[in-house]
């Protein structure tokens, strides 16, 4: 699957790494410790060194992205997936990376956001997007609801995902 979509793999990888470039440009304006986690109430409850947030987080997300692409490519049925699902696989982590890092950098640059209002909207949009395309998947071992009865036949798979 990765060989068939080299361009998507390259573009998505570059998108994941773009926050590093922004972090380098803004390096002198960023604080030594940056907020890295917020609780459900919107209060910051975790921080990390600037170097980790600028370099480490994007590199970890890139590794997760490539792991997901590799695991998906191992499933023979993934090659027959709906093109929109394949696009979802390639771009869900890069979009999340850009949104998360934009939020982290804006808070580090003293632009205050209400996390408790923003995060549910972001998660809701993610569920709407995934919920729109999940019913279009064909039975496979990497995407979707993988239970004994859903993997048993296509009719159960389709009904479960609708």
PDB file of C-alpha atoms in Angstrom:
ATOM      1  CA  UNK A   1       0.000   0.000   0.000  1.00  0.00           C
ATOM      2  CA  UNK A   2       2.816   2.446   0.804  1.00  0.00           C
ATOM      3  CA  UNK A   3       4.479   1.833  -2.555  1.00  0.00           C
ATOM      4  CA  UNK A   4       1.221   2.746  -4.324  1.00  0.00           C
ATOM      5  CA  UNK A   5       0.882   5.978  -2.347  1.00  0.00           C
ATOM      6  CA  UNK A   6       4.452   7.286  -2.090  1.00  0.00           C
ATOM      7  CA  UNK A   7       3.362  10.860  -2.735  1.00  0.00           C
ATOM      8  CA  UNK A   8       0.794  10.755   0.083  1.00  0.00           C
ATOM      9  CA  UNK A   9       3.383   9.224   2.422  1.00  0.00           C
ATOM     10  CA  UNK A  10       5.902  11.976   1.645  1.00  0.00           C
ATOM     11  CA  UNK A  11       3.380  14.817   1.915  1.00  0.00           C
ATOM     12  CA  UNK A  12       1.912  13.474   5.153  1.00  0.00           C
ATOM     13  CA  UNK A  13       5.385  13.018   6.657  1.00  0.00           C
ATOM     14  CA  UNK A  14       6.356  16.583   5.743  1.00  0.00           C
ATOM     15  CA  UNK A  15       3.116  17.855   7.294  1.00  0.00           C
ATOM     16  CA  UNK A  16       3.939  16.062  10.547  1.00  0.00           C
ATOM     17  CA  UNK A  17       7.418  17.627  10.605  1.00  0.00           C
ATOM     18  CA  UNK A  18       6.313  21.207   9.772  1.00  0.00           C
ATOM     19  CA  UNK A  19       5.955  22.172  13.457  1.00  0.00           C
ATOM     20  CA  UNK A  20       9.708  21.631  13.827  1.00  0.00           C
ATOM     21  CA  UNK A  21      10.335  24.394  11.286  1.00  0.00           C
ATOM     22  CA  UNK A  22       7.970  26.740  13.098  1.00  0.00           C
ATOM     23  CA  UNK A  23       9.597  25.842  16.421  1.00  0.00           C
ATOM     24  CA  UNK A  24      13.028  26.663  15.026  1.00  0.00           C
ATOM     25  CA  UNK A  25      11.833  30.002  13.668  1.00  0.00           C
ATOM     26  CA  UNK A  26      10.192  30.908  16.993  1.00  0.00           C
ATOM     27  CA  UNK A  27      12.880  29.267  19.188  1.00  0.00           C
ATOM     28  CA  UNK A  28      13.951  32.436  21.015  1.00  0.00           C
ATOM     29  CA  UNK A  29      10.359  33.443  21.799  1.00  0.00           C
ATOM     30  CA  UNK A  30       9.330  30.040  23.195  1.00  0.00           C
ATOM     31  CA  UNK A  31       9.580  29.442  26.955  1.00  0.00           C
ATOM     32  CA  UNK A  32      12.074  26.903  28.335  1.00  0.00           C
ATOM     33  CA  UNK A  33       9.190  24.674  29.494  1.00  0.00           C
ATOM     34  CA  UNK A  34       6.095  24.415  27.324  1.00  0.00           C
ATOM     35  CA  UNK A  35       2.667  23.177  28.343  1.00  0.00           C
ATOM     36  CA  UNK A  36       2.167  19.705  26.911  1.00  0.00           C
ATOM     37  CA  UNK A  37      -1.026  18.486  28.556  1.00  0.00           C
ATOM     38  CA  UNK A  38      -4.324  19.834  29.771  1.00  0.00           C
ATOM     39  CA  UNK A  39      -6.856  18.109  31.992  1.00  0.00           C
ATOM     40  CA  UNK A  40     -10.502  17.674  31.085  1.00  0.00           C
ATOM     41  CA  UNK A  41     -11.296  20.864  32.978  1.00  0.00           C
ATOM     42  CA  UNK A  42      -9.014  22.868  30.678  1.00  0.00           C
ATOM     43  CA  UNK A  43      -6.306  23.442  33.293  1.00  0.00           C
ATOM     44  CA  UNK A  44      -2.722  22.816  32.229  1.00  0.00           C
ATOM     45  CA  UNK A  45      -1.313  19.887  34.189  1.00  0.00           C
ATOM     46  CA  UNK A  46       1.814  18.885  32.306  1.00  0.00           C
ATOM     47  CA  UNK A  47       4.834  20.498  30.739  1.00  0.00           C
ATOM     48  CA  UNK A  48       7.948  19.445  28.895  1.00  0.00           C
ATOM     49  CA  UNK A  49      11.240  21.060  27.857  1.00  0.00           C
ATOM     50  CA  UNK A  50      11.177  23.205  24.752  1.00  0.00           C
ATOM     51  CA  UNK A  51      13.543  20.898  22.845  1.00  0.00           C
ATOM     52  CA  UNK A  52      11.265  17.902  23.411  1.00  0.00           C
ATOM     53  CA  UNK A  53       8.158  19.799  22.344  1.00  0.00           C
ATOM     54  CA  UNK A  54       9.799  21.204  19.217  1.00  0.00           C
ATOM     55  CA  UNK A  55      11.699  18.103  18.083  1.00  0.00           C
ATOM     56  CA  UNK A  56      10.535  15.104  20.092  1.00  0.00           C
ATOM     57  CA  UNK A  57       6.773  15.354  19.684  1.00  0.00           C
ATOM     58  CA  UNK A  58       6.792  15.631  15.875  1.00  0.00           C
ATOM     59  CA  UNK A  59       9.315  12.790  15.613  1.00  0.00           C
ATOM     60  CA  UNK A  60       7.203  10.575  17.878  1.00  0.00           C
ATOM     61  CA  UNK A  61       4.122  11.366  15.803  1.00  0.00           C
ATOM     62  CA  UNK A  62       6.074  10.585  12.628  1.00  0.00           C
ATOM     63  CA  UNK A  63       7.092   7.201  14.065  1.00  0.00           C
ATOM     64  CA  UNK A  64       3.476   6.437  15.020  1.00  0.00           C
ATOM     65  CA  UNK A  65       2.338   7.508  11.559  1.00  0.00           C
ATOM     66  CA  UNK A  66       4.799   5.205   9.801  1.00  0.00           C
ATOM     67  CA  UNK A  67       3.929   2.357  12.166  1.00  0.00           C
ATOM     68  CA  UNK A  68       0.244   2.766  11.270  1.00  0.00           C
ATOM     69  CA  UNK A  69       1.058   2.879   7.553  1.00  0.00           C
ATOM     70  CA  UNK A  70       3.240  -0.202   7.826  1.00  0.00           C
ATOM     71  CA  UNK A  71       0.679  -2.198   9.830  1.00  0.00           C
ATOM     72  CA  UNK A  72      -2.059  -1.223   7.394  1.00  0.00           C
ATOM     73  CA  UNK A  73       0.093  -2.269   4.439  1.00  0.00           C
ATOM     74  CA  UNK A  74       0.466  -5.768   5.926  1.00  0.00           C
ATOM     75  CA  UNK A  75      -3.267  -6.418   5.485  1.00  0.00           C
ATOM     76  CA  UNK A  76      -3.884  -7.741   1.976  1.00  0.00           C
ATOM     77  CA  UNK A  77      -7.414  -6.330   1.916  1.00  0.00           C
ATOM     78  CA  UNK A  78      -6.123  -2.801   2.535  1.00  0.00           C
ATOM     79  CA  UNK A  79      -5.167  -2.533  -1.133  1.00  0.00           C
ATOM     80  CA  UNK A  80      -8.859  -2.833  -2.046  1.00  0.00           C
ATOM     81  CA  UNK A  81     -10.052  -0.183   0.404  1.00  0.00           C
ATOM     82  CA  UNK A  82     -12.101   2.834  -0.551  1.00  0.00           C
ATOM     83  CA  UNK A  83      -9.703   5.653  -1.610  1.00  0.00           C
ATOM     84  CA  UNK A  84     -11.252   7.979   0.993  1.00  0.00           C
ATOM     85  CA  UNK A  85     -10.360   5.533   3.760  1.00  0.00           C
ATOM     86  CA  UNK A  86      -6.793   5.335   2.463  1.00  0.00           C
ATOM     87  CA  UNK A  87      -6.624   9.137   2.517  1.00  0.00           C
ATOM     88  CA  UNK A  88      -7.923   9.073   6.098  1.00  0.00           C
ATOM     89  CA  UNK A  89      -5.146   6.663   7.071  1.00  0.00           C
ATOM     90  CA  UNK A  90      -2.501   8.879   5.512  1.00  0.00           C
ATOM     91  CA  UNK A  91      -3.715  12.222   6.825  1.00  0.00           C
ATOM     92  CA  UNK A  92      -5.373  11.754  10.226  1.00  0.00           C
ATOM     93  CA  UNK A  93      -2.087  11.922  12.172  1.00  0.00           C
ATOM     94  CA  UNK A  94      -0.624  14.808  10.114  1.00  0.00           C
ATOM     95  CA  UNK A  95      -3.760  16.916  10.596  1.00  0.00           C
ATOM     96  CA  UNK A  96      -3.796  16.076  14.305  1.00  0.00           C
ATOM     97  CA  UNK A  97      -0.101  16.998  14.516  1.00  0.00           C
ATOM     98  CA  UNK A  98      -0.663  20.385  12.901  1.00  0.00           C
ATOM     99  CA  UNK A  99      -3.684  21.207  15.061  1.00  0.00           C
ATOM    100  CA  UNK A 100      -2.068  20.049  18.296  1.00  0.00           C
ATOM    101  CA  UNK A 101       1.190  21.875  17.636  1.00  0.00           C
ATOM    102  CA  UNK A 102      -0.617  25.043  16.558  1.00  0.00           C
ATOM    103  CA  UNK A 103      -2.449  24.931  19.857  1.00  0.00           C
ATOM    104  CA  UNK A 104       0.703  24.203  21.899  1.00  0.00           C
ATOM    105  CA  UNK A 105       2.720  26.945  20.177  1.00  0.00           C
ATOM    106  CA  UNK A 106      -0.058  29.509  20.486  1.00  0.00           C
ATOM    107  CA  UNK A 107      -0.330  28.846  24.227  1.00  0.00           C
ATOM    108  CA  UNK A 108       3.473  29.004  24.542  1.00  0.00           C
ATOM    109  CA  UNK A 109       3.382  32.380  22.789  1.00  0.00           C
ATOM    110  CA  UNK A 110       0.827  33.556  25.364  1.00  0.00           C
ATOM    111  CA  UNK A 111      -2.311  33.317  23.273  1.00  0.00           C
ATOM    112  CA  UNK A 112      -4.795  31.967  25.790  1.00  0.00           C
ATOM    113  CA  UNK A 113      -7.361  29.444  24.580  1.00  0.00           C
ATOM    114  CA  UNK A 114     -10.207  27.803  26.414  1.00  0.00           C
ATOM    115  CA  UNK A 115      -9.125  24.170  26.102  1.00  0.00           C
ATOM    116  CA  UNK A 116     -12.303  22.870  27.702  1.00  0.00           C
ATOM    117  CA  UNK A 117     -14.327  24.404  24.828  1.00  0.00           C
ATOM    118  CA  UNK A 118     -11.894  23.705  21.988  1.00  0.00           C
ATOM    119  CA  UNK A 119     -11.076  20.053  22.664  1.00  0.00           C
ATOM    120  CA  UNK A 120     -14.652  18.676  22.551  1.00  0.00           C
ATOM    121  CA  UNK A 121     -15.184  20.447  19.223  1.00  0.00           C
ATOM    122  CA  UNK A 122     -12.005  18.917  17.830  1.00  0.00           C
ATOM    123  CA  UNK A 123     -12.853  15.419  19.057  1.00  0.00           C
ATOM    124  CA  UNK A 124     -16.423  15.796  17.788  1.00  0.00           C
ATOM    125  CA  UNK A 125     -15.182  16.770  14.328  1.00  0.00           C
ATOM    126  CA  UNK A 126     -12.859  13.760  14.345  1.00  0.00           C
ATOM    127  CA  UNK A 127     -15.718  11.401  15.226  1.00  0.00           C
ATOM    128  CA  UNK A 128     -17.942  12.904  12.519  1.00  0.00           C
ATOM    129  CA  UNK A 129     -15.180  12.463   9.942  1.00  0.00           C
ATOM    130  CA  UNK A 130     -14.371   8.894  10.973  1.00  0.00           C
ATOM    131  CA  UNK A 131     -18.061   8.027  11.366  1.00  0.00           C
ATOM    132  CA  UNK A 132     -18.723   9.239   7.846  1.00  0.00           C
ATOM    133  CA  UNK A 133     -16.084   7.000   6.290  1.00  0.00           C
ATOM    134  CA  UNK A 134     -16.010   3.952   8.576  1.00  0.00           C
ATOM    135  CA  UNK A 135     -19.124   2.412   6.951  1.00  0.00           C
ATOM    136  CA  UNK A 136     -17.318   2.539   3.607  1.00  0.00           C
ATOM    137  CA  UNK A 137     -14.555   0.150   4.711  1.00  0.00           C
ATOM    138  CA  UNK A 138     -14.426  -3.395   3.473  1.00  0.00           C
ATOM    139  CA  UNK A 139     -13.796  -6.221   5.941  1.00  0.00           C
ATOM    140  CA  UNK A 140     -10.137  -6.159   6.986  1.00  0.00           C
ATOM    141  CA  UNK A 141      -7.882  -6.690   9.986  1.00  0.00           C
ATOM    142  CA  UNK A 142      -6.556  -3.163  10.527  1.00  0.00           C
ATOM    143  CA  UNK A 143      -9.454  -0.678  10.294  1.00  0.00           C
ATOM    144  CA  UNK A 144     -12.869  -0.826  11.834  1.00  0.00           C
ATOM    145  CA  UNK A 145     -14.609  -2.789  14.556  1.00  0.00           C
ATOM    146  CA  UNK A 146     -12.884  -6.150  14.621  1.00  0.00           C
ATOM    147  CA  UNK A 147     -15.000  -8.581  16.610  1.00  0.00           C
ATOM    148  CA  UNK A 148     -15.538 -12.278  16.007  1.00  0.00           C
ATOM    149  CA  UNK A 149     -18.953 -11.778  14.428  1.00  0.00           C
ATOM    150  CA  UNK A 150     -17.940  -8.789  12.319  1.00  0.00           C
ATOM    151  CA  UNK A 151     -14.955 -10.637  10.914  1.00  0.00           C
ATOM    152  CA  UNK A 152     -17.175 -13.648  10.194  1.00  0.00           C
ATOM    153  CA  UNK A 153     -18.950 -12.263   7.140  1.00  0.00           C
ATOM    154  CA  UNK A 154     -19.438  -9.114   5.094  1.00  0.00           C
ATOM    155  CA  UNK A 155     -23.090  -8.613   6.069  1.00  0.00           C
ATOM    156  CA  UNK A 156     -22.249  -8.432   9.794  1.00  0.00           C
ATOM    157  CA  UNK A 157     -19.296  -6.176   9.032  1.00  0.00           C
ATOM    158  CA  UNK A 158     -21.436  -3.754   7.024  1.00  0.00           C
ATOM    159  CA  UNK A 159     -24.305  -3.662   9.555  1.00  0.00           C
ATOM    160  CA  UNK A 160     -21.930  -3.113  12.478  1.00  0.00           C
ATOM    161  CA  UNK A 161     -20.174  -0.229  10.763  1.00  0.00           C
ATOM    162  CA  UNK A 162     -23.367   1.481   9.702  1.00  0.00           C
TER     163      UNK A 162
END
